[in-house]
XYZ file of C-alpha atoms in Angstrom:
191
model
C 88.437 7.616 276.478
C 88.857 5.614 273.295
C 85.173 5.538 272.607
C 85.064 9.280 273.075
C 87.850 9.788 270.545
C 86.052 7.805 267.921
C 82.698 9.408 268.670
C 84.274 12.893 268.263
C 85.278 11.837 264.553
C 81.803 10.636 263.646
C 79.594 12.879 261.695
C 76.864 14.582 263.678
C 73.660 12.414 263.747
C 70.406 13.870 262.266
C 68.692 14.067 265.626
C 71.726 15.955 267.103
C 71.838 18.254 264.278
C 68.031 19.007 264.474
C 68.471 19.709 268.090
C 71.449 22.021 267.410
C 69.570 23.840 264.618
C 66.708 24.498 267.170
C 68.940 25.673 269.861
C 71.655 27.450 267.966
C 69.493 29.040 265.007
C 66.130 29.333 266.916
C 64.434 27.216 264.144
C 61.082 25.582 264.510
C 61.061 21.841 264.844
C 59.570 21.493 261.459
C 62.102 23.649 259.715
C 64.916 21.860 261.482
C 63.467 18.618 260.367
C 63.161 19.668 256.774
C 66.749 20.872 256.748
C 68.402 17.902 258.400
C 66.567 15.410 256.148
C 69.566 15.219 253.852
C 73.071 15.965 254.776
C 73.660 18.089 251.580
C 70.681 20.324 252.537
C 71.956 20.662 256.176
C 75.507 21.740 254.815
C 73.974 24.027 252.331
C 71.799 25.665 255.027
C 74.824 25.926 257.450
C 76.986 27.563 254.720
C 74.098 30.164 253.871
C 73.336 30.918 257.506
C 76.940 31.911 258.396
C 76.564 35.494 259.849
C 72.987 35.978 258.663
C 69.665 35.608 260.227
C 68.937 31.771 260.319
C 65.336 31.887 260.214
C 65.180 34.031 257.227
C 67.745 31.638 255.485
C 65.694 28.714 256.525
C 62.712 30.466 254.765
C 64.542 31.022 251.616
C 66.167 27.425 251.478
C 62.757 25.737 252.084
C 60.552 27.812 249.880
C 62.393 29.755 247.090
C 65.452 27.425 246.662
C 63.438 24.100 246.979
C 60.685 25.550 244.756
C 63.262 26.270 242.179
C 65.071 23.006 242.424
C 61.772 21.103 242.380
C 60.610 23.013 239.164
C 63.984 22.302 237.432
C 64.345 18.771 238.733
C 67.563 19.397 240.381
C 69.238 18.201 243.536
C 70.590 20.845 245.947
C 74.081 19.732 244.975
C 73.271 20.951 241.381
C 71.905 24.382 242.556
C 73.212 27.131 240.498
C 72.979 29.435 243.690
C 75.672 28.457 246.366
C 74.926 28.568 250.056
C 77.253 31.659 250.306
C 75.336 33.425 247.529
C 72.178 32.838 249.150
C 73.558 34.115 252.568
C 74.804 37.278 250.694
C 71.238 37.739 249.209
C 69.604 37.497 252.898
C 72.335 39.903 254.005
C 71.423 42.379 251.328
C 67.765 42.269 252.588
C 68.710 42.422 256.376
C 70.972 45.556 255.844
C 68.209 47.313 253.830
C 70.034 47.361 250.507
C 67.111 45.588 248.863
C 63.534 44.795 249.588
C 62.156 41.187 249.910
C 60.238 41.784 246.585
C 63.390 42.937 244.790
C 65.288 39.999 246.302
C 62.823 37.518 244.634
C 63.708 39.031 241.289
C 67.485 38.944 242.065
C 67.173 35.268 243.147
C 65.567 34.425 239.778
C 68.412 35.923 238.118
C 71.009 34.185 240.309
C 69.317 30.863 239.396
C 69.580 31.741 235.629
C 73.106 33.069 235.744
C 74.853 31.897 238.776
C 76.150 35.643 239.517
C 76.409 36.930 243.041
C 73.424 38.988 244.294
C 75.453 42.178 244.944
C 76.672 42.054 241.267
C 73.103 41.758 239.810
C 71.874 44.459 242.271
C 74.659 46.771 241.135
C 74.376 46.053 237.459
C 70.596 46.701 237.399
C 70.510 49.535 239.895
C 68.084 47.736 242.240
C 69.179 49.298 245.469
C 66.406 50.499 247.717
C 66.051 54.234 247.950
C 66.729 54.750 251.617
C 68.008 58.400 251.498
C 65.840 60.299 253.935
C 66.215 63.473 252.060
C 65.202 62.109 248.720
C 62.349 60.322 250.217
C 61.092 63.221 252.200
C 61.135 65.430 248.899
C 59.223 62.734 247.057
C 56.689 62.515 249.939
C 56.162 66.227 249.997
C 55.465 66.180 246.375
C 52.962 63.201 246.630
C 51.187 65.029 249.481
C 51.048 68.257 247.590
C 49.567 66.557 244.535
C 46.995 64.518 246.774
C 44.961 67.214 248.397
C 41.809 65.230 248.316
C 43.503 62.191 249.860
C 45.186 64.607 252.523
C 41.713 65.797 253.399
C 40.450 62.235 253.747
C 43.279 61.432 255.956
C 42.696 64.483 258.150
C 39.030 63.446 258.497
C 40.078 60.135 260.060
C 40.408 57.801 257.015
C 43.761 56.059 258.301
C 43.579 53.612 255.379
C 44.232 56.341 252.821
C 47.932 56.205 253.924
C 48.158 53.150 251.589
C 47.342 55.601 248.608
C 50.308 57.808 249.696
C 52.791 54.868 250.013
C 51.457 53.532 246.622
C 52.387 56.814 244.962
C 55.911 56.914 246.542
C 56.542 53.368 245.437
C 55.266 54.137 242.024
C 57.523 57.100 241.716
C 60.549 55.113 242.720
C 59.647 51.936 240.661
C 59.240 50.013 244.019
C 62.664 50.774 245.038
C 61.804 53.046 248.122
C 62.473 51.431 251.321
C 58.672 50.924 252.579
C 59.533 51.070 256.159
C 61.103 54.515 255.725
C 58.344 55.608 253.543
C 55.701 54.659 256.080
C 57.572 56.360 258.991
C 58.291 59.520 256.974
C 54.697 59.644 255.621
C 53.157 59.221 259.099
C 55.229 61.963 260.576
C 54.516 64.390 257.699
C 50.693 63.681 257.663
C 50.663 64.265 261.248
C 52.137 67.830 260.853
């Protein structure tokens, strides 16, 4: 009983934490190893992963955040982006507010300014265009301006759909929700 009481007050050991990250968050053994290598990294990750897709958070921590910290010669404790802020950024991607591409730009600004992602997205007008009506209008316009490409599509050239997607993305300065654009385009081109 006394031993159990003491054990319950001890910090979680790296191997235990690794197993928990694998079972609780569904991380690969490699990602879990990287994230438990140092206690501040594990704590940062757990803060960022609260209520978010932990695999996406792990990817952002191990690629984008570590890349930035290495480039700047900083430790995770010196990161201008808090775990909560990184989690909020992942949340904006998950709920479709911004795309992964836009998120990279927002992350860069977060590193420079320390501002929250939602604040940056709002101030710069970076929200994805996910309004079906607005996208349908744009797509109708792109299809009517792309008669030659439409003929190619109808002749069996499936790859030409990329041209249509590109035109819509260009018209929205990259802010259209690409998944929605693809769905609407495929539906309209099949008509």
